[in-house]
Amino acid sequence: MTNFIFILADDLGYADLGCYGGRKPVSPNLDRMAARGIRFTQGYSNSPVCSPTRFGLITGRYQYRLRGAAEEPMTGRFRGSTEIGLPPAHPTLPSLLRERGYRTALIGKWHLGYPPHFGPQKSGYEYHIGPLSGGVSYFSHVDRMGKHDLVRDGEPVNYDGHYLTDLLTDEAESYLRARAGDRQPFLLSLHYTAPHWPWEAREQGRSNPETDQDIRHLDGGSIHVYGEMIKALDEGCGRVLKALDDLGLADDTVVIFTSDNGGERFSDTWPLVGGKMDLTEGGIRVPYIVQWGDRIASGSVSAQHCMTMDWTATMLDIAGVPAHPDYPFDGVSMLPVLRDPTHEFPRELFWRMNYRSQRALRDGPWKYLAIEGNEYLFDLSVDERERANLARRQPERLARMRGRCDEWDAVFGAIPADARSELVYTDKDMPSR
């Protein structure tokens, strides 16, 4: 049987990695993974912000079907909520695999609701270590509210001073060694917090009390520190890949790497515009790298359109596990593309955001985008930067794509009136990007 490792970076920009045009040599291991496998150039996240994408990933469905995903993003004010989180009764990637005999672990960030009503082990994971919230200090592991947020199987655990990226990598290596011993198939969800704020590199050595008071870290960071954080993430991925080789697991393990959304304030998204919270390309287009022993032709590149939830459908397709009949997938399996990287098929991709009343549709080379009542039409095959608005030149295409968005939007109903969008920073804190 096939094993799965899904590695999720946090707020990584589309062009932060060398294999995606990065300007600094910060990702030799992920670049090597791309050279050994396949790299997708037209891949997207389910959302331009964290927790909604994670709802899409774990369910294989558009996140708009669940109330908790309407929060942009979920924050600590929902501790104790009985409503805002992933319902334990909902089938998930780990629960479906676990029913078929898989071992399942989440090492890293959860961000899908707080105990006692929600949690990783209520939704299919046997084992979890990591934070429950959206962001924590890399050394003291406190969240935005100053609360210690590092748990193992639901209980607080203290690794004060241990750099979180390295800690998660250590845990992943230990988990792989255990799985090599018992020879049961496994799903390892390795969800790093890097390179999400606060801007703390390994070389810092210890926590900064001032930063811990407000880990949004609006007065800190730099492209240099950010680069070091990506290096630590890349080194962690390299250690995991090496462990697979050393343990003889690489040929039977699908490894998928991506990010939960586009980049934040120090990220490189060139040539794309925008970032986290935006439905412009810089907020939703993300790297996808997949390795699967010799089953994928080395150095393959695909322009197949895909998004986060498709990889849930892909893993379950490889494992031979169908969707629960009451919860069919919105995601589409990419297995045909992994088998033949030249294979492409039509794939409409939709998004909506409460923030700035955004909607978007990608269909072939065309993209329809609406922001606060303004409408745009772009041909991304020649204008990835979304600067040449063809809405007036092609009104029929605009109307047709708007109509498709309306039809799709109606499936999910209105965004709940009490749903909130929360910005980490505004123009008062720094100039607009």
Coordinates of C-alpha atoms in Angstrom, one line a residue:
M1 CA 0.0 0.0 0.0
T2 CA 1.0 3.6 -0.6
N3 CA 2.0 6.0 2.1
F4 CA 1.4 9.7 2.1
I5 CA 3.2 12.7 3.4
F6 CA 1.5 16.1 2.9
I7 CA 3.9 19.0 3.7
L8 CA 2.1 22.3 4.1
A9 CA 4.1 25.6 4.4
D10 CA 2.4 28.6 5.9
D11 CA 2.2 31.9 3.9
L12 CA 4.9 30.9 1.4
G13 CA 5.1 33.1 -1.7
Y14 CA 4.8 31.7 -5.2
A15 CA 8.4 32.7 -6.1
D16 CA 10.1 32.1 -2.7
L17 CA 11.6 28.8 -3.9
G18 CA 14.4 28.5 -6.3
C19 CA 12.5 26.1 -8.6
Y20 CA 9.8 28.7 -8.9
G21 CA 12.1 31.5 -9.8
G22 CA 13.3 32.5 -6.3
R23 CA 16.0 35.2 -6.2
K24 CA 18.0 33.7 -3.3
P25 CA 19.4 30.2 -2.8
V26 CA 17.2 29.2 0.1
S27 CA 15.6 25.9 -1.0
P28 CA 18.1 23.4 -2.4
N29 CA 16.2 20.4 -0.9
L30 CA 12.8 21.4 -2.3
D31 CA 14.5 22.2 -5.6
R32 CA 15.9 18.7 -5.6
M33 CA 12.5 17.3 -4.8
A34 CA 11.1 19.1 -7.9
A35 CA 14.0 17.7 -10.0
R36 CA 13.1 14.2 -8.8
G37 CA 9.4 14.6 -9.3
I38 CA 6.8 17.0 -10.8
R39 CA 6.3 20.7 -10.3
F40 CA 2.9 22.3 -11.0
T41 CA 3.0 25.9 -12.3
Q42 CA -0.8 26.6 -12.3
G43 CA -1.7 25.4 -8.8
Y44 CA -3.8 27.2 -6.3
S45 CA -4.8 27.2 -2.7
N46 CA -8.5 26.9 -1.8
S47 CA -8.4 30.3 -0.1
P48 CA -6.0 33.2 0.2
V49 CA -6.1 32.8 4.0
C50 CA -5.1 30.0 6.4
S51 CA -8.0 28.2 8.1
P52 CA -10.4 28.2 5.1
T53 CA -7.8 26.4 3.0
R54 CA -7.3 23.8 5.8
F55 CA -11.0 23.1 5.8
G56 CA -10.8 22.4 2.1
L57 CA -7.7 20.2 2.5
I58 CA -9.0 18.0 5.2
T59 CA -12.5 17.5 3.7
G60 CA -11.7 17.5 0.0
R61 CA -14.6 19.9 -0.5
Y62 CA -15.1 23.6 -1.0
Q63 CA -14.7 25.1 2.5
Y64 CA -17.8 27.2 2.0
R65 CA -19.9 24.2 3.0
L66 CA -18.8 24.6 6.6
R67 CA -19.6 27.6 8.9
G68 CA -16.2 27.6 10.5
A69 CA -14.5 28.3 7.2
A70 CA -16.4 31.6 6.8
E71 CA -14.0 33.1 9.3
E72 CA -11.1 34.8 7.5
P73 CA -9.3 33.4 9.5
M74 CA -10.4 31.6 12.6
T75 CA -8.9 33.4 15.7
G76 CA -8.4 32.7 19.4
R77 CA -11.7 34.3 20.3
F78 CA -13.4 31.1 19.3
R79 CA -11.8 29.1 22.1
G80 CA -14.6 27.1 23.6
S81 CA -17.0 27.7 20.7
T82 CA -19.3 24.8 19.9
E83 CA -19.9 26.0 16.3
I84 CA -16.7 27.4 14.8
G85 CA -14.5 24.4 14.0
L86 CA -14.4 21.2 11.9
P87 CA -17.4 19.1 13.0
P88 CA -16.1 15.7 14.3
A89 CA -18.8 13.9 12.4
H90 CA -17.6 15.1 9.0
P91 CA -15.5 12.6 7.1
T92 CA -11.9 13.7 6.5
L93 CA -8.8 12.6 4.7
P94 CA -7.3 11.0 7.9
S95 CA -10.6 9.5 9.0
L96 CA -11.3 7.9 5.6
L97 CA -7.7 6.5 5.4
R98 CA -7.8 5.3 9.0
E99 CA -10.9 3.3 8.3
R100 CA -8.8 1.4 5.7
G101 CA -6.0 0.6 8.1
Y102 CA -3.8 3.6 7.8
R103 CA -1.9 5.1 10.7
T104 CA -2.5 8.9 10.8
A105 CA -0.6 11.8 12.3
L106 CA -0.7 15.5 12.2
I107 CA 2.6 17.1 13.1
G108 CA 2.2 20.8 13.2
K109 CA -0.5 23.4 12.9
W110 CA -4.2 22.4 13.3
H111 CA -6.2 25.7 13.1
L112 CA -9.6 24.0 12.7
G113 CA -11.2 24.7 16.0
Y114 CA -10.5 24.4 19.7
P115 CA -11.1 21.8 22.4
P116 CA -13.2 20.4 23.9
H117 CA -15.5 20.4 20.9
F118 CA -12.9 20.2 18.1
G119 CA -9.4 18.8 17.6
P120 CA -7.2 16.6 15.4
Q121 CA -8.1 13.4 17.2
K122 CA -11.8 14.1 16.9
S123 CA -11.3 14.2 13.1
G124 CA -9.3 11.2 12.2
Y125 CA -5.7 11.7 13.5
E126 CA -4.3 9.1 15.9
Y127 CA -1.4 11.4 16.9
H128 CA -0.8 15.1 17.0
I129 CA 1.8 17.5 18.2
G130 CA 1.8 21.1 17.4
P131 CA -0.1 24.4 17.9
L132 CA -3.9 24.6 17.7
S133 CA -4.1 28.3 16.7
G134 CA -3.1 30.2 13.6
G135 CA 0.4 31.3 14.7
V136 CA 2.8 31.0 17.6
S137 CA 6.3 32.1 18.7
Y138 CA 9.0 29.9 17.3
F139 CA 10.8 29.7 20.6
S140 CA 8.3 30.2 23.4
H141 CA 5.3 28.8 21.5
V142 CA 2.8 31.4 22.7
D143 CA -0.1 32.5 20.5
R144 CA -1.4 36.0 19.7
M145 CA -3.1 36.1 23.1
G146 CA 0.1 35.2 25.0
K147 CA -1.2 31.7 25.7
H148 CA 1.1 28.8 25.5
D149 CA -0.1 26.8 22.5
L150 CA 1.9 23.6 21.9
V151 CA 0.1 20.3 22.6
R152 CA 0.7 16.6 22.2
D153 CA -2.5 14.6 21.9
G154 CA -4.5 17.3 23.5
E155 CA -2.2 17.9 26.5
P156 CA 0.1 20.9 26.9
V157 CA 3.8 20.0 26.3
N158 CA 6.7 22.3 27.0
Y159 CA 9.6 22.6 24.6
D160 CA 10.5 26.1 25.5
G161 CA 13.4 27.4 23.5
H162 CA 13.3 24.6 20.9
Y163 CA 12.9 26.2 17.5
L164 CA 9.5 25.1 16.3
T165 CA 10.4 24.3 12.7
D166 CA 13.2 22.0 13.9
L167 CA 11.0 20.5 16.6
L168 CA 8.3 19.5 14.0
T169 CA 11.0 18.0 11.8
D170 CA 12.4 16.0 14.7
E171 CA 8.9 14.7 15.4
A172 CA 8.4 13.8 11.7
E173 CA 11.7 11.8 11.6
S174 CA 10.7 9.9 14.7
Y175 CA 7.3 9.1 13.3
L176 CA 8.8 7.8 10.1
R177 CA 11.2 5.5 12.0
A178 CA 8.3 4.1 13.9
R179 CA 6.3 3.5 10.8
A180 CA 9.2 1.7 9.1
G181 CA 9.2 -0.6 12.0
D182 CA 5.5 -1.6 11.9
R183 CA 5.1 -1.5 8.1
Q184 CA 1.6 -0.2 8.2
P185 CA 0.6 2.4 5.6
F186 CA 0.5 5.9 6.9
L187 CA -0.6 9.4 6.4
L188 CA 1.7 12.0 7.8
S189 CA 0.4 15.6 7.6
L190 CA 3.4 17.8 8.3
H191 CA 2.0 21.3 8.6
Y192 CA 4.8 23.7 9.4
T193 CA 4.1 27.2 10.7
A194 CA 7.0 28.6 8.6
P195 CA 7.4 31.1 7.2
H196 CA 4.4 32.7 9.0
W197 CA 5.1 35.5 11.4
P198 CA 6.6 36.2 14.0
W199 CA 9.9 36.8 12.0
E200 CA 12.2 34.6 14.0
A201 CA 15.1 32.7 12.5
R202 CA 16.8 29.7 14.2
E203 CA 19.9 31.9 14.7
Q204 CA 18.0 34.1 17.1
G205 CA 18.5 31.4 19.6
R206 CA 15.8 32.2 22.1
S207 CA 12.4 34.0 22.4
N208 CA 12.2 37.8 22.5
P209 CA 9.8 39.0 25.3
E210 CA 8.8 42.1 23.3
T211 CA 7.9 39.9 20.3
D212 CA 6.0 37.5 22.5
Q213 CA 3.7 40.4 23.6
D214 CA 2.4 40.7 20.0
I215 CA 3.6 38.0 17.7
R216 CA 2.2 39.7 14.6
H217 CA 5.6 41.4 14.8
L218 CA 4.6 44.5 12.9
D219 CA 7.8 46.3 13.9
G220 CA 10.2 43.5 13.0
G221 CA 11.4 41.1 10.3
S222 CA 13.3 41.6 7.0
I223 CA 13.7 39.7 3.7
H224 CA 16.9 38.3 5.2
V225 CA 15.3 36.9 8.3
Y226 CA 12.4 35.6 6.2
G227 CA 15.0 33.9 3.9
E228 CA 16.5 32.1 6.9
M229 CA 13.1 30.9 8.0
I230 CA 12.6 29.4 4.6
K231 CA 16.0 27.8 4.8
A232 CA 15.0 26.1 8.0
L233 CA 11.8 24.9 6.4
D234 CA 13.7 23.6 3.4
E235 CA 16.2 21.8 5.6
G236 CA 13.3 20.1 7.5
C237 CA 11.9 18.9 4.2
G238 CA 15.3 17.6 3.2
R239 CA 15.6 15.7 6.4
V240 CA 12.2 14.1 5.9
L241 CA 13.0 13.1 2.3
K242 CA 16.4 11.7 3.4
A243 CA 14.7 9.7 6.1
L244 CA 12.4 8.1 3.5
D245 CA 15.4 7.1 1.5
D246 CA 17.3 5.8 4.5
L247 CA 14.3 3.8 5.7
G248 CA 13.5 2.3 2.3
L249 CA 10.1 4.0 2.2
A250 CA 10.7 6.5 -0.7
D251 CA 9.4 4.3 -3.5
D252 CA 6.1 3.6 -1.7
T253 CA 5.5 7.1 -0.5
V254 CA 3.8 10.0 -2.2
V255 CA 5.2 13.3 -0.9
I256 CA 3.3 16.5 -1.7
F257 CA 4.5 20.0 -0.8
T258 CA 2.5 23.2 -1.1
S259 CA 1.5 26.3 0.9
D260 CA -1.8 27.2 2.5
N261 CA -2.1 30.5 0.7
G262 CA 0.0 33.1 -1.1
G263 CA 2.7 35.2 0.5
E264 CA 2.7 37.8 3.3
R265 CA 4.7 41.0 3.8
F266 CA 8.2 39.7 3.0
S267 CA 7.3 37.1 0.4
D268 CA 8.3 37.0 -3.2
T269 CA 5.4 36.5 -5.6
W270 CA 6.9 37.8 -8.8
P271 CA 5.5 38.2 -11.4
L272 CA 2.1 37.9 -9.6
V273 CA 0.3 40.8 -7.9
G274 CA -1.2 40.7 -4.3
G275 CA -0.8 38.3 -1.4
K276 CA -2.5 36.8 1.5
M277 CA -6.2 37.8 1.7
D278 CA -6.3 38.7 -2.0
L279 CA -7.9 36.8 -4.9
T280 CA -5.4 38.2 -7.3
E281 CA -2.9 35.6 -8.3
G282 CA -0.3 36.4 -5.6
G283 CA -2.8 35.5 -2.9
I284 CA -3.9 32.1 -4.2
R285 CA -1.3 30.7 -6.7
V286 CA 1.1 28.5 -4.7
P287 CA 3.9 26.0 -5.4
Y288 CA 3.0 22.3 -5.8
I289 CA 5.8 19.7 -5.8
V290 CA 5.1 16.0 -5.8
Q291 CA 7.6 13.1 -5.5
W292 CA 6.7 9.4 -5.8
G293 CA 9.7 7.2 -6.2
D294 CA 10.2 6.4 -9.9
R295 CA 6.5 6.5 -10.7
I296 CA 6.8 10.1 -11.7
A297 CA 9.2 11.1 -14.5
S298 CA 12.0 13.2 -13.0
G299 CA 12.0 16.9 -13.7
S300 CA 8.4 16.9 -14.9
V301 CA 6.4 20.2 -15.1
S302 CA 2.7 20.5 -15.5
A303 CA 0.4 23.4 -16.3
Q304 CA -2.7 21.5 -15.1
H305 CA -5.0 23.7 -13.0
C306 CA -5.5 22.3 -9.5
M307 CA -6.2 23.5 -6.0
T308 CA -5.7 22.3 -2.4
M309 CA -8.8 20.0 -2.2
D310 CA -7.8 18.2 -5.4
W311 CA -4.9 16.6 -3.5
T312 CA -7.2 15.1 -0.9
A313 CA -9.1 13.4 -3.8
T314 CA -5.8 12.4 -5.3
M315 CA -4.4 10.7 -2.2
L316 CA -7.7 8.8 -1.6
D317 CA -7.8 7.8 -5.3
I318 CA -4.3 6.3 -5.0
A319 CA -5.3 4.5 -1.8
G320 CA -8.5 3.2 -3.5
V321 CA -10.7 4.9 -0.9
P322 CA -14.0 6.5 -2.1
A323 CA -15.6 9.6 -0.7
H324 CA -18.3 9.1 1.9
P325 CA -21.6 9.0 -0.1
D326 CA -23.1 11.8 1.9
Y327 CA -20.0 14.0 1.4
P328 CA -18.9 13.8 -2.2
F329 CA -15.6 15.5 -3.1
D330 CA -15.5 18.8 -4.9
G331 CA -11.8 18.1 -5.4
V332 CA -10.7 16.2 -8.5
S333 CA -7.9 13.6 -8.5
M334 CA -4.6 14.5 -10.1
L335 CA -3.5 10.9 -10.5
P336 CA -3.9 10.9 -14.3
V337 CA -1.4 13.8 -14.3
L338 CA 1.0 12.1 -12.0
R339 CA 1.0 9.1 -14.3
D340 CA 1.4 11.2 -17.5
P341 CA 2.6 14.8 -16.8
T342 CA 1.6 15.8 -20.4
H343 CA -2.0 15.0 -19.6
E344 CA -4.2 18.1 -19.0
F345 CA -8.0 18.4 -18.6
P346 CA -10.4 21.4 -18.2
R347 CA -10.8 22.5 -14.6
E348 CA -12.9 25.4 -13.4
L349 CA -11.7 26.9 -10.1
F350 CA -13.9 29.2 -8.0
W351 CA -13.2 31.4 -4.9
R352 CA -15.1 33.9 -2.8
M353 CA -14.0 36.1 0.1
N354 CA -16.1 38.1 2.5
Y355 CA -13.1 40.5 2.7
R356 CA -13.6 43.2 0.1
S357 CA -16.5 41.2 -1.4
Q358 CA -14.1 39.3 -3.7
R359 CA -15.0 36.5 -6.2
A360 CA -12.9 34.8 -8.8
L361 CA -13.2 32.1 -11.5
R362 CA -10.3 30.6 -13.4
D363 CA -11.3 28.8 -16.5
G364 CA -8.6 27.9 -19.0
P365 CA -6.4 30.9 -19.6
W366 CA -9.2 33.3 -18.5
K367 CA -9.8 34.7 -15.0
Y368 CA -12.9 36.6 -13.9
L369 CA -12.3 38.7 -10.8
A370 CA -14.6 41.0 -8.8
I371 CA -13.5 43.2 -5.9
E372 CA -15.8 45.6 -4.1
G373 CA -18.1 45.8 -7.1
N374 CA -15.4 46.3 -9.7
E375 CA -15.1 43.6 -12.3
Y376 CA -12.0 42.4 -14.2
L377 CA -11.3 40.0 -17.0
F378 CA -7.7 38.7 -17.6
D379 CA -6.0 36.4 -20.0
L380 CA -3.5 34.9 -17.7
S381 CA -1.6 33.2 -20.6
V382 CA -0.2 36.6 -21.5
D383 CA -0.9 38.7 -18.4
E384 CA -0.2 36.8 -15.2
R385 CA 0.3 40.1 -13.5
E386 CA -3.4 41.0 -14.0
R387 CA -2.8 44.5 -15.3
A388 CA -4.6 44.4 -18.7
N389 CA -8.3 44.4 -17.9
L390 CA -10.2 43.0 -20.9
A391 CA -13.7 43.4 -19.4
R392 CA -14.8 46.2 -21.8
R393 CA -13.2 44.6 -24.8
Q394 CA -14.9 41.2 -24.2
P395 CA -18.3 41.9 -22.5
E396 CA -19.8 38.6 -23.6
R397 CA -17.1 36.5 -22.0
L398 CA -17.3 38.7 -18.9
A399 CA -21.1 38.2 -18.6
R400 CA -20.7 34.4 -19.2
M401 CA -18.0 34.0 -16.5
R402 CA -20.0 36.3 -14.1
G403 CA -23.0 34.0 -14.7
R404 CA -20.9 30.9 -13.9
C405 CA -19.8 32.6 -10.6
D406 CA -23.4 33.4 -9.7
E407 CA -24.5 29.8 -10.3
W408 CA -21.6 28.4 -8.2
D409 CA -22.1 31.0 -5.5
A410 CA -25.8 30.1 -5.2
V411 CA -24.9 26.5 -4.2
F412 CA -23.4 27.7 -0.9
G413 CA -25.8 30.5 -0.1
A414 CA -24.9 33.9 1.4
I415 CA -21.8 34.3 3.6
P416 CA -23.1 34.3 7.2
A417 CA -23.8 37.8 8.4
D418 CA -21.7 37.3 11.6
A419 CA -18.6 36.0 9.8
R420 CA -15.6 38.2 10.2
S421 CA -12.5 39.1 8.2
E422 CA -9.5 40.1 10.3
L423 CA -6.4 41.8 8.9
V424 CA -3.1 41.4 10.6
Y425 CA -2.1 44.9 9.4
T426 CA -3.5 47.8 7.5
D427 CA -2.2 50.9 5.8
K428 CA -1.7 52.5 9.2
D429 CA 1.0 49.9 9.9
M430 CA 2.7 49.8 6.5
P431 CA 2.1 51.1 3.0
S432 CA -0.1 48.9 0.7
R433 CA 1.7 46.4 -1.4

